[in-house]
PDB file of C-alpha atoms in Angstrom:
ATOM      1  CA  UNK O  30       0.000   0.000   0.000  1.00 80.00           C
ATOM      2  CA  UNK O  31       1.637   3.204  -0.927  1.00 83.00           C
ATOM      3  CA  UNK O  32       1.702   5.739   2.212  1.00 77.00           C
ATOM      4  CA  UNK O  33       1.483   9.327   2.778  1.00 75.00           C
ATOM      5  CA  UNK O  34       3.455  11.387   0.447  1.00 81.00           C
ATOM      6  CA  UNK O  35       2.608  15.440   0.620  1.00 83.00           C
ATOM      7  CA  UNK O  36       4.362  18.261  -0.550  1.00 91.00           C
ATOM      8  CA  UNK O  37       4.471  21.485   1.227  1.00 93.00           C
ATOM      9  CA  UNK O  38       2.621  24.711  -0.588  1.00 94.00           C
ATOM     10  CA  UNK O  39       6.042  26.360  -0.796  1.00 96.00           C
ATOM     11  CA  UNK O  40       7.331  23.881  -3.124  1.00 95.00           C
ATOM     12  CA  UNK O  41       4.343  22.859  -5.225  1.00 92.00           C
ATOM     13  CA  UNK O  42       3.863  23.044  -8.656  1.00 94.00           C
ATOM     14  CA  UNK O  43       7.150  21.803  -9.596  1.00 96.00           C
ATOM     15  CA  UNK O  44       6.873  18.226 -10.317  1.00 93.00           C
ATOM     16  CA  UNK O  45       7.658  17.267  -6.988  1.00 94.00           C
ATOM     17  CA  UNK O  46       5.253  15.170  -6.309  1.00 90.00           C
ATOM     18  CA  UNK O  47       4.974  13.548 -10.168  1.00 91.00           C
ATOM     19  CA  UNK O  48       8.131  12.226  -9.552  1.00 93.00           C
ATOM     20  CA  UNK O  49       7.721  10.809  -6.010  1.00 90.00           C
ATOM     21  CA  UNK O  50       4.762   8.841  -7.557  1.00 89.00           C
ATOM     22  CA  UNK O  51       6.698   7.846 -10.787  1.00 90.00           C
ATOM     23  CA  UNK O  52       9.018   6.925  -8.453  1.00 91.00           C
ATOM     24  CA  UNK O  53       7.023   4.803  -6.171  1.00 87.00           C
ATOM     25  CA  UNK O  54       5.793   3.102  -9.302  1.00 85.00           C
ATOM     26  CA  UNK O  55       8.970   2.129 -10.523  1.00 88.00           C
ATOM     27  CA  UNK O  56       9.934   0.655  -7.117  1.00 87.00           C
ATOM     28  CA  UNK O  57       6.743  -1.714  -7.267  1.00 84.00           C
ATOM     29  CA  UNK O  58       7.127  -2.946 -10.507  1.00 82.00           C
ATOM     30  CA  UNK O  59      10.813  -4.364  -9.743  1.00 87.00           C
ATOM     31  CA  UNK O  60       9.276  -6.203  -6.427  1.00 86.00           C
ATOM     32  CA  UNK O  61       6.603  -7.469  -8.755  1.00 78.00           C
ATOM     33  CA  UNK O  62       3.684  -6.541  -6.876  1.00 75.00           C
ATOM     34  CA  UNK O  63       0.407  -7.584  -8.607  1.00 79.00           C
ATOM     35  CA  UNK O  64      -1.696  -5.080  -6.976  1.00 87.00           C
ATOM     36  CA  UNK O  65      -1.278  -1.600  -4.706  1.00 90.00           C
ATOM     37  CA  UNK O  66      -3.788   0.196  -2.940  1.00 93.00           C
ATOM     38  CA  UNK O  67      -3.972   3.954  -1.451  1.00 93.00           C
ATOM     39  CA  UNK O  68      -6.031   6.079   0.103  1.00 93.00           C
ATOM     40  CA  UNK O  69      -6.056   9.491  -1.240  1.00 91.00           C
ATOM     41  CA  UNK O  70      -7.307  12.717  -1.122  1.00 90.00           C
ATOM     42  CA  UNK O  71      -9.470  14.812  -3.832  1.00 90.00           C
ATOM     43  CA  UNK O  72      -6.308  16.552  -4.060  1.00 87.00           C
ATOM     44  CA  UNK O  73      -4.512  13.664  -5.671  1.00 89.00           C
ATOM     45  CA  UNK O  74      -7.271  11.333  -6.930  1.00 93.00           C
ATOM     46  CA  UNK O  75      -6.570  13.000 -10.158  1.00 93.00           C
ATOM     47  CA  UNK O  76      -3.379  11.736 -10.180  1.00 91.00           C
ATOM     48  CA  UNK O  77      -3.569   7.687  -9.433  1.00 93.00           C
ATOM     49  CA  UNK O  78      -6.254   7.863 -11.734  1.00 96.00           C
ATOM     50  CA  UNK O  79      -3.876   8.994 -14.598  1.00 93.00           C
ATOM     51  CA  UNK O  80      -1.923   6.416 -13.405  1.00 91.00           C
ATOM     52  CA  UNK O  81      -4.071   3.402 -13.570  1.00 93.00           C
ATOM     53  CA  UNK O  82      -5.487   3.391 -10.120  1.00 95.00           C
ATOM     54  CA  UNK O  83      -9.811   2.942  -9.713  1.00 96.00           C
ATOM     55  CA  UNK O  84     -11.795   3.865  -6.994  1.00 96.00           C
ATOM     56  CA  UNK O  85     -13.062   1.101  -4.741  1.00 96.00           C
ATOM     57  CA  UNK O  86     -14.814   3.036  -1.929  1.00 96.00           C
ATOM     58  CA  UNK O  87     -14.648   6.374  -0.731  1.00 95.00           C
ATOM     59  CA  UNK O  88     -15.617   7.811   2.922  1.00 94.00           C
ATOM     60  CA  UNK O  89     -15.282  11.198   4.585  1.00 91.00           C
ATOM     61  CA  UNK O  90     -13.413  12.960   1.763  1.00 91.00           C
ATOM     62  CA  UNK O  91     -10.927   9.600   1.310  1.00 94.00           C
ATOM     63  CA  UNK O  92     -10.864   7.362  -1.613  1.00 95.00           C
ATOM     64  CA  UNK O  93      -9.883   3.860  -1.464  1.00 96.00           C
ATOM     65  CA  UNK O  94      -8.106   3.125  -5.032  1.00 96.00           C
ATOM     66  CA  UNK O  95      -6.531   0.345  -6.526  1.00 95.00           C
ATOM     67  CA  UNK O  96      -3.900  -0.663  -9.283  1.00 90.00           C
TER      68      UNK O  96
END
């Protein structure tokens, strides 16, 4: 399950946090991991979605997603 990765306002909007997740992705694929979850926020839904992530359930302003 990936965990909590944030970037602070002062440093958004610079691909910080596109390359954490590429990153993160890259790391799963060489243990061969068949499936990854994450909760997320409606701040970064967008992006697991562009990645290949669903929704599953969502509660309280926190989506369950999938790969």
């Amino acid at each position: 399950r990936y965990k909590t990765a944030c970037v602070i306002p002062k440093y958004r909007n610079r691909g910080i946090y596109s390359a954490l997740f590429k990153k993160r992705d890259e790391i799963c694929s060489t243990i061969h991991r068949s499936k990854i979850t994450a909760f997320c926020t409606k701040m970064s839904l967008k992006m697991f979605e562009s990645n290949g992530f669903f929704k599953v359930s969502e509660r309280n302003m926190i989506t369950f997603v999938e790969k």
